[in-house]
Coordinates of C-alpha atoms and ligand atoms in Angstrom, one line a residue:
M1 CA 29.3 -3.6 2.7
P2 CA 27.2 -0.6 1.7
L3 CA 24.4 -0.1 4.2
I4 CA 21.3 1.9 3.4
L5 CA 19.1 3.7 6.0
G6 CA 15.5 4.0 4.8
I7 CA 13.1 6.6 6.2
E8 CA 9.4 6.7 5.5
T9 CA 7.0 9.4 6.8
S10 CA 4.6 10.0 3.9
C11 CA 1.3 9.4 5.8
D12 CA 0.6 8.0 9.3
E13 CA 3.6 5.7 9.9
T14 CA 7.0 6.9 11.1
A15 CA 9.4 4.2 9.9
A16 CA 13.1 3.5 9.6
A17 CA 15.0 0.4 8.3
V18 CA 18.5 -0.7 7.5
Y19 CA 19.3 -2.7 4.4
D20 CA 22.6 -4.6 3.8
T21 CA 23.3 -4.4 0.1
V22 CA 25.9 -7.2 0.1
N23 CA 23.8 -9.9 1.9
K24 CA 20.6 -8.5 0.3
K25 CA 18.9 -8.4 3.7
I26 CA 16.9 -6.0 5.8
L27 CA 18.8 -5.9 9.1
S28 CA 16.0 -4.0 10.9
S29 CA 12.7 -2.4 10.3
Y30 CA 10.9 -0.3 12.9
L31 CA 7.8 1.8 12.8
F32 CA 5.4 3.7 14.9
S33 CA 1.8 3.6 13.7
Q34 CA -0.3 6.6 14.4
I35 CA -3.6 4.8 13.9
E36 CA -4.7 5.3 17.5
L37 CA -4.2 9.1 17.1
H38 CA -6.4 9.4 14.1
K39 CA -9.0 6.7 14.9
I40 CA -11.5 9.1 16.5
F41 CA -11.5 11.3 13.4
G42 CA -12.2 8.4 11.0
G43 CA -9.2 9.2 8.9
V44 CA -5.7 10.8 9.0
V45 CA -5.5 14.4 10.2
P46 CA -2.5 15.9 8.5
E47 CA -1.4 18.3 11.3
I48 CA -1.6 15.6 13.9
A49 CA 0.4 13.3 11.6
S50 CA 3.3 15.8 11.1
R51 CA 3.6 16.5 14.8
S52 CA 3.7 12.9 15.7
H53 CA 6.4 12.2 13.0
L54 CA 8.4 15.0 14.6
E55 CA 8.1 13.5 18.0
K56 CA 9.0 9.9 17.0
I57 CA 11.4 10.1 14.1
D58 CA 14.7 10.2 16.1
I59 CA 13.5 7.4 18.4
I60 CA 12.5 5.1 15.5
I61 CA 15.8 5.7 13.6
N62 CA 17.8 5.0 16.7
Q63 CA 15.9 1.8 17.4
S64 CA 16.5 0.6 13.8
L65 CA 20.2 1.4 14.0
E66 CA 20.4 -0.4 17.4
E67 CA 18.6 -3.5 16.1
A68 CA 20.9 -3.6 13.1
K69 CA 23.8 -3.3 15.5
I70 CA 25.4 -0.4 13.7
A71 CA 26.0 3.3 14.4
L72 CA 24.8 6.2 12.2
G73 CA 28.4 6.6 11.0
D74 CA 28.3 3.1 9.5
I75 CA 25.7 3.8 6.9
D76 CA 26.6 4.8 3.4
A77 CA 23.4 6.4 2.2
V78 CA 20.1 7.6 3.5
A79 CA 17.1 6.9 1.3
V80 CA 13.9 8.8 2.1
T81 CA 10.3 8.9 0.7
S82 CA 10.1 12.3 -1.0
K83 CA 6.7 12.0 -2.7
P84 CA 3.8 11.6 -3.0
G85 CA 2.2 12.0 0.4
L86 CA 1.1 14.6 3.0
V87 CA 3.4 17.5 2.6
G88 CA 4.0 18.2 6.3
S89 CA 4.7 14.6 7.0
L90 CA 7.1 14.1 4.1
L91 CA 9.0 17.2 5.1
I92 CA 9.8 15.7 8.5
G93 CA 11.4 12.7 7.0
L94 CA 13.2 14.6 4.3
C95 CA 14.6 17.2 6.6
F96 CA 15.8 14.5 9.0
A97 CA 17.4 12.6 6.1
K98 CA 19.1 15.7 4.8
G99 CA 20.4 16.5 8.3
I100 CA 21.9 13.0 8.5
A101 CA 23.4 13.2 5.0
W102 CA 24.8 16.6 5.5
A103 CA 26.3 16.1 9.0
G104 CA 27.8 12.7 8.2
N105 CA 28.7 13.3 4.5
K106 CA 26.4 10.5 3.4
K107 CA 24.6 10.1 0.0
L108 CA 21.0 11.3 -0.1
I109 CA 18.6 9.2 -2.2
A110 CA 15.0 10.3 -3.0
V111 CA 12.5 7.4 -3.2
D112 CA 9.0 7.6 -4.7
H113 CA 6.5 6.1 -2.4
L114 CA 4.7 4.2 -5.2
E115 CA 8.0 2.7 -6.5
S116 CA 8.8 1.5 -3.0
H117 CA 5.4 -0.3 -2.7
I118 CA 5.9 -1.9 -6.2
F119 CA 9.3 -3.4 -5.3
S120 CA 8.3 -4.5 -1.8
A121 CA 7.2 -7.6 -3.7
F122 CA 10.9 -8.7 -3.8
L123 CA 11.1 -8.8 0.0
E124 CA 10.5 -12.1 1.8
D125 CA 9.0 -12.5 5.3
D126 CA 12.5 -12.8 6.9
G127 CA 13.6 -9.5 5.3
S128 CA 15.8 -11.1 2.6
A129 CA 15.4 -9.7 -0.9
N130 CA 14.9 -12.2 -3.7
F131 CA 15.1 -10.6 -7.1
E132 CA 14.5 -14.0 -8.9
V133 CA 11.1 -14.5 -7.3
L134 CA 9.3 -12.9 -10.3
P135 CA 10.6 -13.0 -13.9
F136 CA 10.3 -9.8 -16.0
P137 CA 8.3 -8.3 -17.5
H138 CA 5.4 -8.8 -15.1
L139 CA 2.3 -7.0 -13.8
C140 CA 2.0 -5.3 -10.5
L141 CA -1.2 -4.2 -8.8
S142 CA -0.5 -1.7 -6.1
V143 CA -3.5 -0.9 -3.9
S144 CA -3.5 1.2 -0.8
G145 CA -5.5 4.0 0.9
G146 CA -4.1 6.6 -1.5
H147 CA -3.6 4.8 -4.8
T148 CA -4.8 1.9 -7.0
S149 CA -2.6 1.3 -10.1
F150 CA -1.5 -1.4 -12.5
Y151 CA 2.1 -1.3 -13.6
K152 CA 4.2 -3.0 -16.3
I153 CA 7.4 -3.9 -14.5
N154 CA 10.3 -4.2 -17.0
K155 CA 13.2 -4.6 -14.5
L156 CA 14.3 -3.2 -11.2
G157 CA 13.5 0.6 -11.2
D158 CA 12.0 0.4 -14.7
F159 CA 8.2 0.4 -14.7
Q160 CA 5.2 2.2 -16.3
S161 CA 1.6 2.7 -15.3
I162 CA -0.8 0.9 -17.6
G163 CA -4.0 1.6 -15.6
Q164 CA -5.3 3.2 -12.5
T165 CA -8.3 4.4 -10.5
L166 CA -10.1 7.3 -12.1
D167 CA -11.3 8.5 -8.7
D168 CA -11.0 6.9 -5.3
A169 CA -8.4 4.3 -4.3
A170 CA -9.8 0.9 -3.3
G171 CA -8.5 1.3 0.3
E172 CA -10.2 4.6 0.5
A173 CA -13.5 2.9 -0.5
F174 CA -13.0 0.4 2.3
D175 CA -12.2 3.2 4.8
K176 CA -15.1 5.4 3.8
I177 CA -17.7 2.7 3.9
A178 CA -16.3 1.3 7.2
N179 CA -16.7 4.9 8.5
L180 CA -20.3 5.0 7.3
L181 CA -21.0 1.7 9.1
G182 CA -19.3 3.1 12.3
L183 CA -16.6 0.3 12.2
G184 CA -13.5 2.5 12.8
Y185 CA -10.2 3.2 11.0
P186 CA -8.5 1.7 9.0
G187 CA -11.6 0.1 7.4
G188 CA -10.0 -2.6 5.3
P189 CA -9.1 -5.1 8.0
L190 CA -12.4 -4.5 9.9
I191 CA -14.5 -5.1 6.7
E192 CA -12.5 -8.3 6.0
K193 CA -13.2 -9.6 9.5
L194 CA -16.9 -9.0 9.2
A195 CA -17.0 -10.4 5.6
K196 CA -15.4 -13.6 6.8
E197 CA -18.1 -13.9 9.5
A198 CA -20.7 -13.7 6.6
N199 CA -18.7 -16.4 4.7
F200 CA -17.8 -14.0 1.9
E201 CA -21.3 -14.1 0.5
D202 CA -22.6 -11.6 -2.0
F203 CA -25.9 -10.3 -0.5
F204 CA -26.5 -7.0 -2.4
N205 CA -24.7 -7.3 -5.8
Y206 CA -23.2 -3.9 -5.8
P207 CA -22.2 -2.5 -9.3
R208 CA -19.0 -3.8 -10.8
G209 CA -18.4 -0.9 -13.2
K210 CA -18.1 -0.9 -16.9
K211 CA -17.0 -4.0 -18.8
N212 CA -14.5 -2.3 -21.1
K213 CA -11.1 -3.2 -22.4
E214 CA -9.2 -0.8 -20.2
L215 CA -7.2 -1.3 -17.0
N216 CA -8.7 1.7 -15.4
V217 CA -11.0 1.2 -12.4
S218 CA -13.4 3.5 -10.5
F219 CA -14.6 3.2 -6.9
S220 CA -16.5 6.4 -6.2
G221 CA -19.6 5.0 -7.9
L222 CA -19.5 1.9 -5.7
K223 CA -19.2 4.1 -2.6
T224 CA -22.3 6.0 -3.7
A225 CA -24.2 2.8 -4.6
V226 CA -23.5 1.4 -1.1
L227 CA -24.7 4.7 0.5
Y228 CA -28.0 4.8 -1.6
D229 CA -28.6 1.1 -0.9
L230 CA -28.4 1.9 2.8
V231 CA -30.8 4.8 2.3
K232 CA -33.2 2.4 0.5
R233 CA -33.0 0.0 3.4
G234 CA -33.9 2.7 5.9
V235 CA -30.5 2.6 7.6
F236 CA -29.2 6.0 6.4
S237 CA -30.9 9.3 5.9
L238 CA -29.3 11.9 3.7
E239 CA -30.6 14.6 6.1
T240 CA -29.7 13.1 9.5
G241 CA -27.1 10.4 8.7
V242 CA -27.0 6.9 10.1
I243 CA -30.1 5.6 11.9
K244 CA -28.3 3.6 14.5
S245 CA -31.3 1.3 15.5
A246 CA -31.6 0.1 11.9
L247 CA -27.9 -0.6 11.5
T248 CA -27.8 -4.1 12.9
E249 CA -24.7 -6.2 13.3
E250 CA -26.1 -8.6 10.7
L251 CA -26.5 -5.8 8.2
K252 CA -22.9 -4.6 8.8
K253 CA -21.6 -8.1 8.0
Q254 CA -23.8 -8.3 4.9
V255 CA -22.6 -4.9 3.6
S256 CA -19.0 -5.8 4.4
S257 CA -19.1 -9.1 2.7
S258 CA -20.9 -7.8 -0.4
L259 CA -18.4 -4.9 -0.7
L260 CA -15.4 -7.2 -0.4
V261 CA -16.7 -9.7 -3.0
C262 CA -17.5 -6.8 -5.3
I263 CA -14.0 -5.3 -5.1
A264 CA -12.4 -8.7 -5.5
D265 CA -14.6 -9.4 -8.6
I266 CA -13.5 -6.0 -10.1
F267 CA -9.8 -6.8 -9.6
E268 CA -10.2 -10.4 -10.8
R269 CA -11.8 -9.2 -14.1
K270 CA -9.0 -6.6 -14.6
L271 CA -6.3 -9.1 -13.9
N272 CA -7.7 -11.5 -16.6
L273 CA -7.9 -8.5 -18.9
A274 CA -4.3 -7.5 -18.2
F275 CA -3.1 -11.1 -19.1
D276 CA -5.2 -10.9 -22.4
L277 CA -3.8 -7.4 -23.3
Y278 CA -0.2 -8.2 -22.3
P279 CA 0.4 -11.9 -23.1
D280 CA 4.2 -11.5 -22.4
F281 CA 3.6 -10.9 -18.7
K282 CA 5.3 -13.7 -16.8
G283 CA 3.9 -13.1 -13.4
F284 CA 1.9 -10.8 -11.1
S285 CA 2.7 -9.0 -7.8
F286 CA 0.1 -7.7 -5.5
V287 CA 1.3 -5.0 -3.1
G288 CA 0.2 -2.1 -0.9
G289 CA -2.0 -2.0 2.2
V290 CA -5.0 -3.7 0.6
S291 CA -2.9 -6.7 -0.5
C292 CA -3.0 -7.7 3.2
N293 CA -6.5 -8.8 2.4
K294 CA -6.4 -12.6 2.3
Y295 CA -9.7 -13.0 0.4
I296 CA -8.7 -10.7 -2.5
S297 CA -5.2 -12.1 -2.5
E298 CA -6.4 -15.8 -2.8
R299 CA -8.8 -14.8 -5.6
L300 CA -6.0 -13.2 -7.6
K301 CA -3.6 -16.0 -6.9
L302 CA -6.2 -18.4 -8.3
V303 CA -6.4 -16.4 -11.5
C304 CA -2.6 -16.6 -11.8
E305 CA -2.7 -20.4 -11.3
K306 CA -5.4 -20.7 -14.0
R307 CA -3.5 -18.5 -16.4
G308 CA -0.1 -20.1 -15.8
R309 CA 1.5 -17.0 -14.2
K310 CA 3.6 -16.8 -11.1
F311 CA 2.0 -14.9 -8.2
K312 CA 3.8 -13.0 -5.5
N313 CA 2.3 -11.0 -2.6
S314 CA 4.4 -8.5 -0.6
P315 CA 4.8 -9.9 2.9
R316 CA 2.1 -8.6 5.2
K317 CA 4.5 -6.5 7.3
F318 CA 6.0 -4.9 4.2
S319 CA 2.6 -4.3 2.5
T320 CA 1.4 -1.4 4.6
D321 CA 3.7 1.6 4.8
N322 CA 7.2 0.7 6.0
A323 CA 10.8 1.8 5.5
A324 CA 12.2 -1.6 4.5
M325 CA 10.8 -1.1 1.0
V326 CA 12.3 2.4 0.9
A327 CA 15.8 1.1 1.8
L328 CA 15.4 -1.6 -0.8
V329 CA 14.7 0.9 -3.6
G330 CA 17.5 3.0 -2.1
A331 CA 19.9 0.1 -2.6
Y332 CA 19.5 -0.2 -6.4
K333 CA 19.5 3.6 -6.7
F334 CA 22.8 3.6 -4.8
R335 CA 24.2 1.0 -7.2
N336 CA 23.1 3.2 -10.1
K337 CA 24.5 6.3 -8.4
Q338 CA 21.1 8.0 -8.5
F339 CA 21.8 10.5 -5.8
S340 CA 19.9 13.7 -4.8
S341 CA 21.3 17.0 -3.8
M342 CA 20.5 19.1 -0.8
Y343 CA 17.9 20.9 -3.0
L344 CA 15.7 17.9 -2.9
D345 CA 12.1 19.0 -2.3
V346 CA 8.8 17.1 -1.5
L347 CA 7.1 19.1 -4.3
D348 CA 9.5 18.0 -7.1
Ligands
KG4_401 O1 -0.2 1.1 1.9 P1 -0.9 1.7 3.1 O2 -0.4 1.4 4.5 O3 -0.9 3.3 3.1 C1 -1.1 4.1 1.9 O4 -0.1 4.3 1.2 O5 -2.3 4.5 1.8 O6 -2.4 1.2 2.9 C2 -3.4 1.6 3.9 C3 -4.8 1.1 3.3 C4 -6.0 1.5 4.1 O7 -7.0 2.0 3.2 C5 -6.5 0.2 4.7 O8 -7.9 0.2 5.0 C6 -6.1 -0.8 3.7 O9 -4.8 -0.4 3.3 N1 -5.9 -2.2 4.3 C7 -6.8 -3.2 3.9 C8 -6.4 -4.3 4.7 N2 -5.3 -3.9 5.5 C9 -5.1 -2.6 5.2 N3 -7.8 -3.2 3.0 C10 -8.4 -4.4 2.9 N4 -8.2 -5.5 3.6 C11 -7.1 -5.5 4.5 N5 -6.9 -6.6 5.3
ZN402 ZN1 1.6 3.5 1.0

């Protein structure tokens, strides 16, 4: 029974997981989230991230092996995120993976972070993999703090980008605006909570971008529009920053709610456009950290129901960065003998 050890250290989570390729099941998935270390800076500090990965990686790998009730010698291959991500962070995972592969004569498999997010849609809550859940070809929207992309998924491991953000990722827009409002990091879940308290009402009608026939999106204009709207309302000064007395809890809720509705509207419009442009798409998967957002998810699910397409969300615990999705991609690469040599680099 080939067993794959997955390792993920591309950003601010140190993660390890074991996947059983015969029973198609994640046996364990562990991670250490660095959020608390980066919170006070309002975003991820690369040097702090690398040092923390270095401190935690052996502990996390050992925990995942223990939980899977196996020893390091039992694994057949080690799959590791090799790009894209923070170089110092990726290097910790890659060097550790190489060490395991070299010392134990195991196969080394390079996994692209974006590919692992895409195929996380095939994981179920209990860790089992269900490859029948979405027929091919289908559409995937992957949205996180670092990327926002639409993909045409032809089959396992075979996909192509058909649209993406021209500037900021949607998660980045949530994080930056949350920072502006003094909410904390990561911004997405905090904005969602406040938006819910404001009943997902659209107070400020932020710009939705151009109505064109392309699947590209842009979020940097939206960020600037929110900033200038706050200036207009006397809450933000371009010279001195936030005017705390003017930034009421009520206004925070209104901005959060308007922002969330605006971003959901943008994705809803693009999803409809994608189904118009690619009538052969049989379904849709929504993955990546932002897919944890229930409001956006429900809105996109509704579009799929109306357009007769199957909808699949990656499970919450496998939406933000994790190693289960890395091990899963490692499994089909193992079957296809797509191995890497010890020359594997994070800058390939
Ligand atoms: O996939 P991920 O863990 O890391 C990257 O590869 O970037 O995604 C993290 C992003 C952050 O920007 C965070 O604010 C966003 O996902 N996020 C959310 C929610 N939960 C996480 N955004 C909106 N609503 C959420 N509930
Ligand atoms: Zn990610």
